[in-house]
Amino acid sequence: LQPTTMATLRRVLSSRVFSISNPRSPYSSQKMIRRDKKRREMHFEKSCPKLNLKGLLVAKFLPIPVRDEAKENIKQIPLNAHISRIRNRCYLTGRPRAIIKRYRICRHKFHQLASSGRLPGVTRSTW
């Protein structure tokens, strides 16, 4: 998504005219959003060192003690740093399924916003 489109989308979503009632429990979804954010930050921190250690593991020309030490260091990386633990969630509701990647919102909110003309560049299809 282009930066201008994202800025426009954020401006529209944060305007006073724009209000969405959250049908999901705000506490549980906020908890999951915070957890996912923490996992993303942890993955961002640990991904580069993990790739370096994996490179040491795969290198067959290195002595076995060096590769064993790399294996032990990889085991010490927390599980929440793995990319498979990251879940795409709706920016507005925290819903974990049916996310439209370009806008980072779920299909329900996308339909609601697109129907009311609040998403920039989105029009209903006609043929």
N, CA, C and O atoms as a DFTB+ gen file, in Angstrom:
508 C
 N C O
     1  1       0.847      -1.174       0.000
     2  2       0.000       0.000       0.000
     3  2       0.887       1.230       0.000
     4  3       1.898       1.268       0.701
     5  1       0.528       2.205      -0.757
     6  2       1.332       3.414      -0.841
     7  2       1.169       4.226       0.435
     8  3       0.111       4.185       1.062
     9  1       2.225       4.977       0.833
    10  2       2.155       5.732       2.087
    11  2       1.014       6.747       2.110
    12  3       0.405       6.966       3.157
    13  1       0.718       7.366       0.968
    14  2      -0.353       8.358       0.965
    15  2      -1.711       7.699       1.203
    16  3      -2.574       8.262       1.876
    17  1      -1.889       6.516       0.650
    18  2      -3.148       5.799       0.848
    19  2      -3.286       5.372       2.301
    20  3      -4.369       5.487       2.874
    21  1      -2.209       4.881       2.908
    22  2      -2.261       4.484       4.317
    23  2      -2.528       5.695       5.205
    24  3      -3.294       5.604       6.164
    25  1      -1.906       6.822       4.893
    26  2      -2.129       8.030       5.690
    27  2      -3.581       8.476       5.569
    28  3      -4.196       8.876       6.558
    29  1      -4.122       8.409       4.374
    30  2      -5.522       8.774       4.174
    31  2      -6.432       7.825       4.930
    32  3      -7.399       8.258       5.556
    33  1      -6.135       6.540       4.878
    34  2      -6.941       5.546       5.581
    35  2      -6.899       5.782       7.088
    36  3      -7.933       5.717       7.752
    37  1      -5.717       6.054       7.631
    38  2      -5.612       6.324       9.072
    39  2      -6.385       7.585       9.446
    40  3      -7.035       7.629      10.490
    41  1      -6.315       8.613       8.594
    42  2      -7.026       9.851       8.875
    43  2      -8.539       9.606       8.880
    44  3      -9.254      10.114       9.744
    45  1      -9.008       8.834       7.921
    46  2     -10.443       8.535       7.854
    47  2     -10.873       7.716       9.060
    48  3     -11.922       7.974       9.649
    49  1     -10.060       6.726       9.430
    50  2     -10.418       5.859      10.548
    51  2     -10.397       6.589      11.882
    52  3     -11.127       6.216      12.800
    53  1      -9.569       7.629      12.004
    54  2      -9.470       8.329      13.280
    55  2     -10.348       9.570      13.345
    56  3     -10.357      10.258      14.366
    57  1     -11.088       9.874      12.278
    58  2     -11.917      11.079      12.288
    59  2     -13.088      10.909      13.239
    60  3     -13.493       9.789      13.549
    61  1     -13.629      12.034      13.702
    62  2     -14.742      11.998      14.651
    63  2     -16.025      11.506      13.997
    64  3     -16.888      10.937      14.666
    65  1     -16.152      11.721      12.706
    66  2     -17.354      11.293      11.998
    67  2     -17.397       9.776      11.927
    68  3     -18.467       9.168      11.930
    69  1     -16.239       9.189      11.863
    70  2     -16.125       7.740      11.693
    71  2     -16.238       7.067      13.043
    72  3     -15.409       7.296      13.924
    73  1     -17.246       6.246      13.215
    74  2     -17.370       5.493      14.462
    75  2     -17.848       4.090      14.143
    76  3     -18.767       3.891      13.348
    77  1     -17.214       3.134      14.773
    78  2     -17.572       1.735      14.576
    79  2     -17.806       1.125      15.943
    80  3     -16.984       1.264      16.848
    81  1     -18.922       0.455      16.082
    82  2     -19.153      -0.256      17.328
    83  2     -18.456      -1.607      17.222
    84  3     -18.588      -2.305      16.217
    85  1     -17.733      -1.962      18.237
    86  2     -16.992      -3.212      18.238
    87  2     -17.887      -4.318      18.783
    88  3     -18.198      -4.329      19.974
    89  1     -18.310      -5.260      17.918
    90  2     -19.187      -6.319      18.406
    91  2     -18.467      -7.323      19.293
    92  3     -19.103      -8.021      20.083
    93  1     -17.150      -7.402      19.169
    94  2     -16.391      -8.344      19.976
    95  2     -16.057      -7.700      21.317
    96  3     -16.104      -6.479      21.462
    97  1     -15.729      -8.514      22.265
    98  2     -15.346      -7.993      23.571
    99  2     -14.073      -7.162      23.428
   100  3     -13.068      -7.665      22.925
   101  1     -14.095      -5.907      23.857
   102  2     -12.911      -5.072      23.668
   103  2     -11.714      -5.550      24.469
   104  3     -10.572      -5.326      24.068
   105  1     -11.956      -6.202      25.591
   106  2     -10.848      -6.621      26.437
   107  2     -10.108      -7.814      25.838
   108  3      -8.878      -7.825      25.793
   109  1     -10.848      -8.809      25.381
   110  2     -10.177      -9.985      24.842
   111  2      -9.460      -9.661      23.544
   112  3      -8.345     -10.133      23.321
   113  1     -10.088      -8.857      22.675
   114  2      -9.434      -8.550      21.406
   115  2      -8.212      -7.664      21.631
   116  3      -7.201      -7.832      20.949
   117  1      -8.285      -6.724      22.576
   118  2      -7.130      -5.878      22.852
   119  2      -5.982      -6.705      23.418
   120  3      -4.816      -6.447      23.121
   121  1      -6.315      -7.688      24.225
   122  2      -5.284      -8.566      24.787
   123  2      -4.576      -9.326      23.667
   124  3      -3.350      -9.437      23.657
   125  1      -5.366      -9.848      22.720
   126  2      -4.776     -10.599      21.616
   127  2      -3.966      -9.689      20.699
   128  3      -2.927     -10.098      20.181
   129  1      -4.426      -8.475      20.497
   130  2      -3.689      -7.517      19.666
   131  2      -2.355      -7.188      20.319
   132  3      -1.327      -7.140      19.643
   133  1      -2.366      -6.961      21.636
   134  2      -1.104      -6.674      22.342
   135  2      -0.150      -7.862      22.273
   136  3       1.054      -7.690      22.084
   137  1      -0.696      -9.069      22.427
   138  2       0.133     -10.271      22.367
   139  2       0.770     -10.421      20.988
   140  3       1.950     -10.752      20.873
   141  1      -0.020     -10.175      19.943
   142  2       0.496     -10.292      18.587
   143  2       1.546      -9.224      18.315
   144  3       2.547      -9.488      17.649
   145  1       1.320      -8.019      18.829
   146  2       2.301      -6.939      18.654
   147  2       3.620      -7.305      19.329
   148  3       4.696      -7.058      18.784
   149  1       3.527      -7.896      20.519
   150  2       4.729      -8.319      21.244
   151  2       5.488      -9.381      20.449
   152  3       6.716      -9.361      20.376
   153  1       4.728     -10.314      19.851
   154  2       5.365     -11.364      19.058
   155  2       6.040     -10.787      17.814
   156  3       7.123     -11.232      17.436
   157  1       5.411      -9.804      17.179
   158  2       6.016      -9.175      16.006
   159  2       7.312      -8.468      16.365
   160  3       8.305      -8.574      15.645
   161  1       7.301      -7.743      17.486
   162  2       8.520      -7.054      17.922
   163  2       9.626      -8.050      18.256
   164  3      10.788      -7.838      17.907
   165  1       9.260      -9.138      18.933
   166  2      10.246     -10.151      19.297
   167  2      10.827     -10.817      18.056
   168  3      12.029     -11.076      17.990
   169  1       9.973     -11.095      17.071
   170  2      10.458     -11.691      15.827
   171  2      11.401     -10.734      15.111
   172  3      12.419     -11.158      14.565
   173  1      11.068      -9.446      15.110
   174  2      11.914      -8.457      14.462
   175  2      13.295      -8.401      15.123
   176  3      14.308      -8.251      14.439
   177  1      13.332      -8.522      16.453
   178  2      14.611      -8.497      17.176
   179  2      15.450      -9.746      16.902
   180  3      16.654      -9.650      16.662
   181  1      14.816     -10.906      16.940
   182  2      15.547     -12.176      16.966
   183  2      15.739     -12.831      15.600
   184  3      16.451     -13.830      15.501
   185  1      15.124     -12.295      14.544
   186  2      15.186     -13.000      13.262
   187  2      16.590     -12.990      12.656
   188  3      17.023     -13.995      12.091
   189  1      17.301     -11.876      12.766
   190  2      18.643     -11.806      12.173
   191  2      19.632     -12.733      12.891
   192  3      20.336     -13.489      12.222
   193  1      19.711     -12.704      14.230
   194  2      20.613     -13.651      14.895
   195  2      20.235     -15.113      14.626
   196  3      21.110     -15.973      14.518
   197  1      18.943     -15.389      14.519
   198  2      18.520     -16.762      14.263
   199  2      18.976     -17.220      12.884
   200  3      19.400     -18.365      12.722
   201  1      18.894     -16.339      11.888
   202  2      19.367     -16.691      10.544
   203  2      20.862     -16.956      10.544
   204  3      21.332     -17.864       9.860
   205  1      21.617     -16.163      11.311
   206  2      23.061     -16.390      11.411
   207  2      23.356     -17.756      12.029
   208  3      24.226     -18.487      11.555
   209  1      22.625     -18.090      13.087
   210  2      22.835     -19.389      13.733
   211  2      22.441     -20.539      12.814
   212  3      23.094     -21.583      12.805
   213  1      21.370     -20.346      12.040
   214  2      20.969     -21.395      11.103
   215  2      22.033     -21.595      10.025
   216  3      22.273     -22.714       9.572
   217  1      22.662     -20.499       9.627
   218  2      23.746     -20.608       8.654
   219  2      24.904     -21.420       9.197
   220  3      25.520     -22.197       8.468
   221  1      25.204     -21.241      10.492
   222  2      26.262     -22.035      11.122
   223  2      25.867     -23.508      11.204
   224  3      26.712     -24.391      11.052
   225  1      24.599     -23.766      11.440
   226  2      24.131     -25.150      11.525
   227  2      24.258     -25.881      10.199
   228  3      24.646     -27.049      10.162
   229  1      23.934     -25.200       9.121
   230  2      23.899     -25.835       7.803
   231  2      25.301     -26.035       7.231
   232  3      25.524     -26.941       6.428
   233  1      26.252     -25.182       7.649
   234  2      27.614     -25.236       7.092
   235  2      28.305     -26.527       7.511
   236  3      28.692     -26.682       8.670
   237  1      28.459     -27.444       6.577
   238  2      29.042     -28.759       6.875
   239  2      30.561     -28.706       7.076
   240  3      31.149     -29.628       7.639
   241  1      31.184     -27.628       6.615
   242  2      32.646     -27.544       6.738
   243  2      33.082     -27.112       8.137
   244  3      34.268     -27.196       8.456
   245  1      32.155     -26.654       8.978
   246  2      32.489     -26.248      10.342
   247  2      32.617     -27.480      11.238
   248  3      31.971     -28.498      10.987
   249  1      33.439     -27.395      12.273
   250  2      33.557     -28.531      13.187
   251  2      32.238     -28.777      13.937
   252  3      31.432     -27.866      14.125
   253  1      32.048     -30.013      14.352
   254  2      30.796     -30.413      15.013
   255  2      30.558     -29.650      16.321
   256  3      29.408     -29.301      16.587
   257  1      31.559     -29.371      17.147
   258  2      31.275     -28.611      18.385
   259  2      30.709     -27.210      18.107
   260  3      29.859     -26.724      18.853
   261  1      31.176     -26.574      17.047
   262  2      30.667     -25.242      16.701
   263  2      29.202     -25.342      16.282
   264  3      28.377     -24.516      16.672
   265  1      28.887     -26.365      15.483
   266  2      27.506     -26.543      15.046
   267  2      26.597     -26.929      16.219
   268  3      25.440     -26.511      16.266
   269  1      27.108     -27.716      17.157
   270  2      26.316     -28.069      18.339
   271  2      26.030     -26.843      19.208
   272  3      24.938     -26.701      19.758
   273  1      27.018     -25.968      19.322
   274  2      26.812     -24.736      20.092
   275  2      25.767     -23.842      19.419
   276  3      24.952     -23.214      20.095
   277  1      25.795     -23.790      18.101
   278  2      24.789     -23.013      17.368
   279  2      23.396     -23.606      17.593
   280  3      22.414     -22.877      17.733
   281  1      23.328     -24.940      17.626
   282  2      22.038     -25.607      17.864
   283  2      21.512     -25.265      19.253
   284  3      20.316     -25.019      19.413
   285  1      22.369     -25.246      20.246
   286  2      21.947     -24.895      21.607
   287  2      21.494     -23.444      21.684
   288  3      20.530     -23.132      22.383
   289  1      22.177     -22.558      20.973
   290  2      21.789     -21.147      20.978
   291  2      20.441     -20.938      20.287
   292  3      19.666     -20.072      20.694
   293  1      20.157     -21.718      19.253
   294  2      18.857     -21.618      18.584
   295  2      17.745     -22.079      19.525
   296  3      16.649     -21.518      19.511
   297  1      18.019     -23.089      20.336
   298  2      17.017     -23.577      21.281
   299  2      16.683     -22.539      22.352
   300  3      15.597     -22.576      22.930
   301  1      17.598     -21.623      22.617
   302  2      17.376     -20.606      23.643
   303  2      16.519     -19.436      23.147
   304  3      16.050     -18.633      23.954
   305  1      16.310     -19.332      21.840
   306  2      15.460     -18.273      21.304
   307  2      14.016     -18.579      21.684
   308  3      13.560     -19.704      21.481
   309  1      13.282     -17.604      22.231
   310  2      11.914     -17.882      22.674
   311  2      10.996     -18.301      21.532
   312  3      11.184     -17.885      20.389
   313  1      10.010     -19.122      21.847
   314  2       9.090     -19.616      20.826
   315  2       8.251     -18.492      20.220
   316  3       7.864     -18.570      19.054
   317  1       7.968     -17.455      20.995
   318  2       7.170     -16.352      20.475
   319  2       7.911     -15.541      19.421
   320  3       7.313     -14.674      18.784
   321  1       9.192     -15.802      19.224
   322  2       9.949     -15.096      18.202
   323  2       9.812     -15.748      16.833
   324  3      10.273     -15.196      15.834
   325  1       9.181     -16.923      16.778
   326  2       9.015     -17.605      15.495
   327  2       7.941     -16.912      14.665
   328  3       6.940     -16.430      15.194
   329  1       8.169     -16.872      13.364
   330  2       7.227     -16.187      12.478
   331  2       5.886     -16.915      12.413
   332  3       4.866     -16.298      12.105
   333  1       5.873     -18.197      12.695
   334  2       4.617     -18.941      12.651
   335  2       3.681     -18.549      13.796
   336  3       2.496     -18.879      13.755
   337  1       4.185     -17.859      14.806
   338  2       3.339     -17.418      15.916
   339  2       2.625     -16.101      15.616
   340  3       1.715     -15.712      16.348
   341  1       3.029     -15.412      14.544
   342  2       2.431     -14.124      14.204
   343  2       1.112     -14.362      13.487
   344  3       1.025     -15.203      12.592
   345  1       0.097     -13.626      13.880
   346  2      -1.240     -13.780      13.304
   347  2      -1.717     -12.420      12.786
   348  3      -1.666     -11.424      13.509
   349  1      -2.177     -12.381      11.540
   350  2      -2.744     -11.140      11.017
   351  2      -4.096     -10.906      11.672
   352  3      -4.943     -11.799      11.692
   353  1      -4.299      -9.717      12.205
   354  2      -5.543      -9.379      12.884
   355  2      -6.109      -8.088      12.316
   356  3      -5.387      -7.263      11.756
   357  1      -7.413      -7.932      12.473
   358  2      -8.087      -6.723      12.009
   359  2      -7.594      -5.537      12.827
   360  3      -7.482      -5.613      14.051
   361  1      -7.304      -4.450      12.140
   362  2      -6.800      -3.231      12.770
   363  2      -7.873      -2.609      13.659
   364  3      -7.546      -1.932      14.633
   365  1      -9.140      -2.826      13.342
   366  2     -10.235      -2.182      14.067
   367  2     -10.821      -3.058      15.164
   368  3     -11.085      -2.576      16.266
   369  1     -11.026      -4.337      14.876
   370  2     -11.728      -5.196      15.830
   371  2     -10.855      -6.258      16.464
   372  3     -11.213      -6.792      17.514
   373  1      -9.724      -6.582      15.863
   374  2      -8.881      -7.646      16.387
   375  2      -9.285      -9.015      15.898
   376  3      -8.758     -10.019      16.377
   377  1     -10.214      -9.082      14.951
   378  2     -10.683     -10.368      14.427
   379  2      -9.545     -11.069      13.690
   380  3      -8.878     -10.442      12.868
   381  1      -9.302     -12.368      13.965
   382  2      -8.145     -13.039      13.379
   383  2      -8.382     -13.659      12.013
   384  3      -7.432     -14.130      11.389
   385  1      -9.624     -13.676      11.525
   386  2      -9.891     -14.358      10.263
   387  2     -10.441     -13.392       9.224
   388  3     -10.958     -12.322       9.543
   389  1     -10.310     -13.812       7.964
   390  2     -10.847     -13.059       6.826
   391  2     -10.300     -11.635       6.775
   392  3     -11.060     -10.673       6.662
   393  1      -8.983     -11.511       6.859
   394  2      -8.333     -10.214       6.821
   395  2      -7.974      -9.869       5.377
   396  3      -7.417     -10.698       4.658
   397  1      -8.290      -8.653       4.959
   398  2      -7.881      -8.165       3.652
   399  2      -6.530      -7.479       3.872
   400  3      -6.452      -6.424       4.501
   401  1      -5.477      -8.091       3.347
   402  2      -4.110      -7.688       3.671
   403  2      -3.823      -6.235       3.320
   404  3      -3.141      -5.537       4.072
   405  1      -4.331      -5.781       2.197
   406  2      -4.013      -4.430       1.735
   407  2      -4.470      -3.371       2.733
   408  3      -3.807      -2.346       2.899
   409  1      -5.590      -3.611       3.393
   410  2      -6.137      -2.633       4.324
   411  2      -5.978      -3.042       5.784
   412  3      -6.203      -2.226       6.678
   413  1      -5.596      -4.287       6.041
   414  2      -5.440      -4.833       7.389
   415  2      -6.719      -4.720       8.205
   416  3      -6.677      -4.446       9.404
   417  1      -7.864      -4.934       7.548
   418  2      -9.131      -4.977       8.253
   419  2      -9.891      -6.224       7.799
   420  3      -9.635      -6.760       6.720
   421  1     -10.828      -6.680       8.636
   422  2     -11.575      -7.891       8.309
   423  2     -12.626      -7.590       7.250
   424  3     -12.931      -6.430       6.973
   425  1     -13.166      -8.635       6.670
   426  2     -14.088      -8.468       5.553
   427  2     -15.374      -7.778       5.975
   428  3     -15.991      -7.085       5.167
   429  1     -15.793      -7.954       7.231
   430  2     -17.019      -7.307       7.693
   431  2     -16.848      -5.788       7.713
   432  3     -17.688      -5.051       7.196
   433  1     -15.765      -5.339       8.306
   434  2     -15.519      -3.900       8.379
   435  2     -15.188      -3.327       7.004
   436  3     -15.538      -2.187       6.700
   437  1     -14.508      -4.127       6.169
   438  2     -14.224      -3.670       4.813
   439  2     -15.529      -3.419       4.067
   440  3     -15.680      -2.383       3.419
   441  1     -16.464      -4.345       4.152
   442  2     -17.745      -4.185       3.473
   443  2     -18.504      -2.981       4.022
   444  3     -19.099      -2.213       3.266
   445  1     -18.477      -2.825       5.337
   446  2     -19.172      -1.708       5.974
   447  2     -18.585      -0.374       5.530
   448  3     -19.326       0.549       5.192
   449  1     -17.268      -0.269       5.528
   450  2     -16.611       0.984       5.157
   451  2     -16.723       1.261       3.660
   452  3     -16.923       2.404       3.250
   453  1     -16.594       0.217       2.849
   454  2     -16.679       0.404       1.407
   455  2     -18.093       0.799       0.990
   456  3     -18.265       1.619       0.088
   457  1     -19.094       0.228       1.632
   458  2     -20.475       0.560       1.293
   459  2     -20.812       1.999       1.642
   460  3     -21.593       2.652       0.951
   461  1     -20.220       2.482       2.710
   462  2     -20.500       3.860       3.109
   463  2     -19.555       4.861       2.436
   464  3     -19.673       6.065       2.665
   465  1     -18.615       4.376       1.605
   466  2     -17.712       5.262       0.872
   467  2     -16.602       5.850       1.705
   468  3     -16.091       6.922       1.381
   469  1     -16.216       5.177       2.771
   470  2     -15.174       5.710       3.665
   471  2     -13.781       5.177       3.361
   472  3     -12.807       5.625       3.967
   473  1     -13.666       4.232       2.440
   474  2     -12.346       3.725       2.062
   475  2     -11.904       4.414       0.778
   476  3     -12.628       4.370      -0.217
   477  1     -10.739       5.046       0.773
   478  2     -10.286       5.737      -0.433
   479  2      -9.929       4.758      -1.541
   480  3      -9.220       3.777      -1.316
   481  1     -10.426       5.034      -2.734
   482  2     -10.096       4.231      -3.896
   483  2     -10.903       2.961      -4.058
   484  3     -10.638       2.183      -4.974
   485  1     -11.876       2.728      -3.200
   486  2     -12.688       1.506      -3.278
   487  2     -14.064       1.882      -3.800
   488  3     -14.756       2.723      -3.225
   489  1     -14.450       1.247      -4.896
   490  2     -15.788       1.453      -5.446
   491  2     -16.465       0.107      -5.625
   492  3     -15.801      -0.923      -5.741
   493  1     -17.774       0.121      -5.647
   494  2     -18.510      -1.111      -5.862
   495  2     -18.410      -1.498      -7.322
   496  3     -18.436      -0.642      -8.206
   497  1     -18.298      -2.772      -7.567
   498  2     -18.123      -3.213      -8.946
   499  2     -19.449      -3.212      -9.690
   500  3     -20.493      -3.550      -9.133
   501  1     -19.387      -2.831     -10.945
   502  2     -20.566      -2.873     -11.817
   503  2     -20.140      -3.479     -13.130
   504  3     -19.058      -3.182     -13.635
   505  1     -20.984      -4.326     -13.688
   506  2     -20.665      -4.923     -14.986
   507  2     -21.904      -5.236     -15.749
   508  3     -21.829      -5.745     -16.867
